[in-house]
Structures are given as C-alpha cells and as structure tokens.
XYZ file of C-alpha atoms in Angstrom:
403
model
C 19.072 -23.914 -3.944
C 20.509 -21.093 -2.039
C 18.356 -19.582 0.543
C 17.251 -16.078 -0.315
C 18.665 -13.247 1.938
C 16.304 -12.411 4.900
C 15.520 -8.893 5.421
C 13.512 -6.663 7.767
C 10.584 -4.150 7.640
C 11.180 -0.478 8.917
C 8.586 2.312 9.594
C 8.630 6.020 9.988
C 6.356 8.844 10.161
C 2.810 9.393 11.894
C 1.989 7.134 14.811
C -0.305 9.263 16.756
C -2.663 6.343 17.332
C 0.052 3.970 18.324
C 0.698 2.427 14.871
C 3.382 -0.171 14.716
C 6.516 2.076 13.747
C 9.018 0.549 16.015
C 9.309 3.289 18.620
C 7.090 2.093 21.270
C 7.527 5.431 23.331
C 4.152 7.124 23.006
C 5.499 9.690 20.579
C 3.232 10.943 17.660
C 6.082 10.893 15.145
C 9.123 8.658 14.081
C 11.658 10.863 12.056
C 14.070 8.128 11.097
C 13.465 4.577 10.109
C 13.010 2.163 12.987
C 12.659 -1.655 12.779
C 9.118 -2.790 12.918
C 8.134 -5.306 15.882
C 5.880 -8.205 15.107
C 4.798 -11.676 16.525
C 6.335 -13.258 13.462
C 8.139 -12.477 10.286
C 6.355 -9.702 8.434
C 5.065 -10.568 4.921
C 3.477 -7.403 3.913
C 2.212 -3.983 5.442
C -0.862 -2.045 4.404
C -1.380 1.378 6.292
C -4.423 3.565 6.458
C -4.436 6.970 8.296
C -5.191 5.830 11.711
C -4.067 2.134 11.783
C -1.769 -0.260 10.245
C -2.488 -3.982 9.079
C 0.561 -6.184 9.244
C 0.701 -9.583 7.784
C 3.070 -12.166 9.420
C 3.884 -15.695 8.687
C 4.696 -18.648 10.837
C 7.420 -20.888 9.525
C 7.548 -24.651 10.291
C 11.048 -26.130 11.116
C 12.543 -22.677 11.547
C 12.619 -21.837 7.728
C 12.868 -18.261 6.666
C 10.151 -16.463 4.694
C 11.081 -14.002 2.176
C 8.693 -11.239 2.669
C 6.572 -10.289 -0.285
C 7.710 -7.087 -2.020
C 5.059 -4.688 -2.785
C 3.173 -5.111 -6.104
C 3.906 -8.860 -6.614
C 1.404 -11.426 -6.629
C 0.185 -12.552 -3.025
C 1.242 -15.913 -1.976
C -1.485 -18.613 -1.607
C -0.723 -21.204 0.852
C -2.665 -24.100 2.360
C -4.348 -23.208 6.004
C -1.584 -25.285 7.538
C 0.907 -22.769 6.485
C -0.912 -19.720 6.902
C -0.086 -16.414 8.503
C -1.779 -13.743 10.617
C -3.074 -10.380 10.170
C -2.385 -7.882 13.182
C -3.841 -4.431 13.449
C -2.137 -1.545 15.388
C -3.271 2.046 16.009
C -6.840 3.226 16.382
C -8.045 -0.349 15.630
C -6.718 -3.559 17.210
C -7.246 -7.150 16.521
C -5.936 -10.157 14.795
C -6.752 -13.098 12.874
C -5.205 -16.421 11.533
C -4.545 -17.948 8.359
C -4.396 -14.644 6.409
C -2.748 -14.327 2.987
C -2.964 -10.666 2.198
C -4.580 -7.519 3.731
C -5.583 -4.000 2.678
C -6.405 -1.247 5.035
C -8.420 1.958 4.625
C -10.410 4.138 7.003
C -13.686 2.689 5.964
C -12.759 -0.990 5.151
C -10.427 -3.618 6.013
C -10.150 -6.287 3.492
C -8.321 -9.709 4.148
C -7.598 -12.822 2.054
C -8.063 -15.777 4.256
C -7.723 -19.459 3.771
C -10.545 -22.079 4.163
C -10.629 -25.456 5.068
C -9.437 -27.560 2.116
C -7.543 -25.522 -0.630
C -9.939 -22.425 -1.144
C -9.665 -18.893 -0.001
C -12.173 -16.274 0.884
C -11.984 -12.566 0.428
C -13.486 -10.831 3.529
C -14.286 -7.126 3.959
C -14.785 -5.642 7.621
C -15.267 -2.484 9.332
C -11.899 -1.755 10.972
C -13.557 -1.438 14.364
C -14.814 -5.057 14.310
C -11.648 -6.409 15.497
C -12.219 -9.093 12.940
C -14.919 -10.673 15.043
C -18.417 -11.662 14.107
C -19.361 -11.595 10.510
C -17.762 -9.616 7.746
C -19.675 -6.943 5.841
C -19.259 -8.881 2.735
C -17.331 -12.077 1.697
C -16.489 -13.779 -1.665
C -15.111 -17.423 -2.293
C -11.842 -17.176 -4.468
C -11.412 -20.097 -6.917
C -7.906 -21.219 -6.658
C -5.190 -21.603 -9.378
C -5.760 -20.902 -12.948
C -9.382 -22.137 -13.023
C -10.438 -18.442 -12.388
C -7.262 -16.785 -13.562
C -6.931 -18.498 -16.924
C -10.444 -17.965 -18.255
C -10.525 -16.522 -21.772
C -6.665 -16.609 -22.043
C -4.713 -19.459 -23.382
C -2.313 -21.013 -21.160
C -3.988 -19.678 -18.070
C -1.927 -16.737 -17.457
C -4.274 -13.946 -16.780
C -2.701 -11.015 -14.949
C -2.952 -10.995 -11.263
C -2.126 -8.398 -8.535
C -2.354 -7.441 -4.838
C -5.271 -5.967 -3.176
C -7.429 -3.983 -3.693
C -7.280 -5.615 -7.130
C -9.013 -8.785 -6.511
C -7.337 -12.208 -7.499
C -8.105 -13.045 -11.174
C -8.071 -9.304 -11.857
C -11.755 -9.129 -12.882
C -12.708 -6.584 -10.157
C -11.418 -4.362 -7.428
C -12.339 -3.508 -3.719
C -14.380 -0.308 -3.251
C -14.126 1.456 0.248
C -17.745 1.777 0.227
C -20.779 -0.086 -1.095
C -20.879 -1.642 -3.608
C -17.665 -3.255 -2.310
C -16.912 -5.138 -5.347
C -16.485 -3.029 -8.397
C -16.197 -5.092 -11.857
C -13.717 -4.129 -14.507
C -14.490 -4.048 -18.194
C -13.309 -7.393 -19.851
C -10.961 -5.561 -22.145
C -9.028 -4.155 -19.057
C -6.557 -6.956 -18.365
C -5.513 -5.351 -15.063
C -2.269 -6.478 -13.293
C -2.225 -3.498 -10.758
C -4.684 -1.095 -9.253
C -4.219 1.806 -7.025
C -6.726 3.996 -5.027
C -5.949 7.750 -4.207
C -8.304 9.684 -2.190
C -10.598 10.462 -5.069
C -9.132 8.659 -8.281
C -7.997 5.324 -9.525
C -5.005 4.219 -11.411
C -5.040 0.928 -13.379
C -1.886 -0.610 -14.974
C -3.048 -3.285 -17.810
C -1.176 -6.243 -18.791
C 0.281 -4.365 -21.910
C 2.025 -1.859 -19.688
C -0.630 1.146 -20.450
C -2.069 3.162 -17.820
C -5.762 4.158 -17.356
C -7.154 6.683 -14.764
C -10.659 7.744 -13.648
C -12.411 9.397 -10.800
C -11.997 12.939 -9.478
C -9.878 15.131 -11.291
C -9.865 18.591 -9.622
C -6.187 18.466 -8.668
C -5.041 17.168 -12.063
C -4.388 13.836 -10.518
C -5.836 11.902 -13.578
C -3.155 13.184 -16.041
C -5.524 14.024 -18.871
C -4.416 17.522 -19.123
C -7.729 18.873 -17.401
C -9.261 19.289 -14.050
C -12.342 17.225 -14.934
C -13.601 14.066 -13.485
C -13.690 10.851 -15.550
C -16.527 8.219 -14.856
C -15.045 5.394 -16.731
C -11.301 4.249 -17.067
C -9.566 6.465 -19.656
C -6.243 5.739 -21.248
C -3.550 8.018 -20.168
C -2.708 9.226 -23.703
C 0.481 11.052 -22.696
C 2.210 7.802 -21.856
C 0.653 5.805 -24.739
C 3.107 3.385 -26.108
C 5.535 3.889 -23.236
C 5.715 0.382 -21.170
C 4.911 1.231 -17.517
C 5.999 -1.229 -14.779
C 4.689 0.527 -11.813
C 1.789 2.852 -10.846
C 1.141 4.719 -7.443
C -1.810 6.832 -6.245
C -1.381 9.460 -3.483
C -3.917 11.439 -1.953
C -4.222 13.789 -5.069
C -1.237 12.889 -7.145
C -0.015 9.945 -9.101
C 3.275 8.451 -10.199
C 4.424 5.917 -12.758
C 7.653 4.051 -13.356
C 8.519 2.967 -16.845
C 10.132 -0.332 -17.618
C 13.326 1.473 -18.297
C 13.303 3.116 -14.818
C 11.931 6.648 -15.649
C 9.532 8.288 -13.440
C 6.516 10.257 -14.482
C 4.509 12.236 -11.953
C 1.466 14.672 -11.999
C -1.417 16.051 -9.910
C -1.493 18.222 -6.849
C 1.883 19.833 -5.619
C 0.838 21.609 -2.666
C 3.494 20.180 -0.446
C 6.189 19.432 -3.254
C 5.091 15.961 -3.716
C 5.746 16.193 -7.472
C 9.180 17.523 -6.886
C 8.289 20.636 -8.440
C 8.755 24.209 -6.723
C 5.787 25.315 -4.610
C 4.976 28.477 -2.761
C 4.054 26.777 0.647
C 7.439 25.407 0.988
C 9.175 28.762 0.141
C 7.054 30.663 2.517
C 8.092 28.170 5.271
C 11.732 28.345 4.175
C 11.761 24.609 4.076
C 12.732 23.884 0.445
C 15.783 22.209 -0.951
C 18.440 24.501 -2.669
C 20.575 23.601 -5.524
C 23.566 26.015 -4.693
C 26.666 24.650 -6.359
C 28.850 25.373 -3.161
C 26.458 23.425 -0.649
C 24.376 20.750 -2.207
C 25.479 17.241 -1.871
C 25.114 14.866 -4.804
C 22.369 12.972 -3.163
C 20.368 16.273 -2.498
C 20.386 15.496 1.196
C 22.155 18.315 2.985
C 21.281 21.887 2.271
C 17.838 23.402 2.859
C 16.643 26.639 1.722
C 14.763 27.959 -1.482
C 14.681 26.175 -4.816
C 15.792 28.106 -7.759
C 15.832 27.772 -11.538
C 19.079 26.690 -13.270
C 19.980 30.439 -14.135
C 19.667 31.295 -10.302
C 16.289 32.936 -10.728
C 13.488 31.670 -8.575
C 11.689 29.027 -10.414
C 7.952 29.378 -11.096
C 5.591 27.838 -8.637
C 3.505 24.819 -9.510
C 0.429 23.991 -7.762
C -1.167 21.653 -10.200
C 0.488 19.606 -12.901
C -2.255 17.895 -14.998
C 0.061 16.302 -17.646
C 2.651 13.498 -16.586
C 6.130 15.209 -15.990
C 9.399 13.419 -16.354
C 11.261 13.491 -13.163
C 14.977 12.752 -12.845
C 16.477 11.420 -9.707
C 19.820 12.602 -8.330
C 22.873 10.874 -9.811
C 20.925 9.741 -12.715
C 19.363 6.952 -10.807
C 16.641 4.494 -12.195
C 13.549 3.691 -10.260
C 12.001 0.332 -9.965
C 9.379 0.948 -7.305
C 7.113 3.947 -6.236
C 4.715 4.553 -3.480
C 2.586 7.668 -2.539
C 1.277 8.963 0.768
C -1.424 11.581 1.244
C 1.137 14.380 0.240
C 4.542 12.561 -0.062
C 6.349 10.513 -2.429
C 8.916 7.475 -2.039
C 10.908 5.786 -4.927
C 13.376 2.721 -4.872
C 16.166 2.788 -7.190
C 17.620 -0.185 -9.025
C 20.603 0.057 -6.589
C 18.550 -0.421 -3.563
C 18.420 3.341 -2.518
C 15.301 5.154 -1.186
C 14.305 8.692 -2.321
C 11.480 10.575 -0.619
C 9.962 14.107 -0.971
C 6.759 16.050 -0.466
C 5.182 16.744 3.095
C 7.255 15.796 5.988
C 5.566 17.064 9.096
C 5.522 13.767 10.883
C 8.920 12.438 9.640
C 7.376 10.383 6.871
C 10.235 11.412 4.608
C 12.853 9.505 6.927
C 15.442 12.336 6.972
C 15.486 12.752 10.749
C 13.370 15.978 10.855
C 9.777 17.167 9.945
C 11.043 19.282 6.958
C 9.076 19.255 3.664
C 10.860 18.892 0.510
C 10.198 19.673 -3.217
C 13.125 17.649 -4.639
C 14.053 13.925 -4.299
C 16.340 13.247 -1.331
C 18.120 10.064 -0.405
C 17.121 8.540 3.022
C 20.781 8.128 4.497
C 19.707 5.769 7.058
C 19.666 2.772 4.719
C 23.121 4.012 3.176
C 24.592 4.400 6.707
C 23.487 0.931 7.802
C 24.491 -0.796 4.650
C 20.966 -1.812 3.792
C 19.572 -2.296 0.400
C 15.903 -1.251 -0.211
C 13.661 -3.782 -1.828
C 10.229 -2.325 -1.371
C 8.300 0.599 0.064
C 4.693 1.163 0.838
C 3.419 4.580 2.155
C 0.333 5.112 4.427
C -1.253 8.648 4.198
C 1.246 10.139 6.674
C 3.850 7.544 7.165
C 6.144 5.063 5.193
C 7.086 1.315 5.441
C 10.134 -0.017 4.066
C 11.540 -3.693 3.548
C 15.508 -3.733 3.300
C 18.174 -6.501 3.381
C 21.750 -6.288 4.352
C 23.646 -5.040 1.330
C 26.033 -7.744 -0.082
C 29.670 -6.961 -0.126
C 31.060 -6.237 -3.516
C-alpha cells in the first residue's frame, strides 16, 4: 500500500499570549500562514482565545503519521504508540499518551490512554498544566462495546471532542461537565459556539439549541431554545459539516453547498454590513478591478445593479452562499467573528473579522465576501483541513500533486 502524502500545519492570526503560530518573534498577530513548530508531527490542533492545544505523535521506526483532518474520528492507539498534548500561550504544559484534545478558556479536555487497552477522558482547568488531579475523569470503553449498543453491526456514530466517544453525551465547559444527549439523537458531530450548540445527526440533519439573540440557531427568531430543535429550513437536505462561531453558524451539504446564518457584525456571513462600509474595508465587485478569486480590490460592496446593498446585521434563517468560481465546499470552521471554508479542490477561503490577520490575506482587513488565501496557491499546497480559534486559524495542507 502506498504511503499517504505527508503534510504540515500552518497558523495565522492572534498570538498575543505566545500561541504556537510559527513566528516566534513576540508579535501579537501573524498576517500570513506560517508553519507550526512542535516537538513531533502534529495530529490535531484545538485553539481557545488565549492558548492552543496541539496533539503530536511519535512514530516508531521513523514512519510517517498522517495528521487527522478535522471532524473525523479520533485515532485510538495503544499506550505504546501514544502522542503528546502541548499547550502554548497563556497556559503551558504537556502530557503524554494523548489521543485527542479540546481547548476552551474554562476547560481543557484530553483523551488519554491507560495501562492496558482503555482510555480515559479527563477535564482540567487550563492553568493546572495537566498536573495533579483532573476536575473530572471518565473511563472510556474501547471498540464497539460502547459504540455499538442498540445498533446492529456495532456502527454507532462517533465524532471528535467535545462530542464524547460513543456519541451519547458531550463536554460542557462548566459544571456539569458531561451533558447527556437524548437517545434518539444519534450524533456524529457537535459544535459549541459562545452561547449555542449545533449537532449533526447520523441522518445528516441539524439540531440547534442555546442562546439565539443573534439568530445563530437558524429558526427564524431571536429566542433561546432549551432543548435540541430540528433546523426545519434544512430538513431533508443531507448535511455533511457543521461549524459554530461565536454567534454565527455554518453548514456544508453533502453536495458542497454552504448555508450560513446568525450575527453579521464583521461580515462573517459574507453579507453586507455597515461596520465594514464605515471603515472602508469591504470587498468591491467592480467589473474593472475584481479578480475571479475575490482577493484584490477592497472598497465598498454593492448590489448587482450598482446600488449599495442593504446592510444585514442578523440573518436568522440559513442563507445559501456561493463561493467564487462556483467552488464546492467540503469543510468549514468558524472563529469568533470569522469563517473559513476548504473547497473540494483544496483551496481555502476566509472572510469576516480580520484585525489580527486571522483571514490570512497578509493584512488586518475585515471582509464581507469569501476571498481565497493566496499563500497556499502560491506555494502549490492543497488544503485538507481547517480549524479556527476565536481570533486565529490553523490549516493542514499537503504539497499539491502535479497533474
């Protein structure tokens, strides 16, 4: 079997606390993608506002490990083949035999191996440096013994943190740390925003609940929902990806369409917003100046007939978003007020708030339209995965094969 192509992780955006973004020069912002530096091959990255958790792997006999693209099932290995979690930024520390990690300001969750073949889920305060006793711990039953209950063939849906292995519960950033899910919700993906939750079930349907004051739940109102509620606007449309920002949400359908809703204060919905017009930092669509990838000219967005488009502060229903050149999306991630999407051809598009360079366009401009990150095109890299922290962005890419 041919060995899979090995790639690298890159970071850009806010690093005011010394997060691992590759620069190492003490600056507070990285405006263009830079390779991450770590003690081993990076498997996954999870970023909170003030610190980042990086999971690395050690490989016997010099073999290569293909980093786990975001949103796939975590790789559970024996303790002898485990990796490490390393914290950088406002918090520091590391721990061995780590399989997966999820970072938030209030809680750090790691999935670690135990002697034998089991694993243990541990919740820590970020400032504990992973020393002493965790706030909460839970043994994880390995294999299909836990995941296959109540389903023939042992094929229950699974997902990455904060969705717990077995998809029966998820991690809450504050007590109670373990939140159970209703048995009928066969979850395969769960995303936490600042005040809301998105859940993708095994049937490809989306549920949302939590705070709704910015329209982030997608039900057409600004009301909160205490229990998971089916997103009726997308009912019957198979969804492959969900992403929750601070106060906005994104879905990607199985056919590559993007649906987006919630708060648009910084253009994170790719809809015209007053704040960017007032700062004169919006993308224009003038026929004489705009490149096909929407990356060159910056001015004021307008409607198709040349008139100024209506400003949109809140979009409470899912809105269909077209990428430039008709590109299909395969992955999405959201920061506090910015959005990133990977296309089927391996290009990265970002938009929204860009004050700290988290859009990767070599400046601090905020944008209300999807624009391609040229760094990866210029360096002949194919983007495979993206994960956003609140104010920064991490990307996994491989060298693009020659056609």
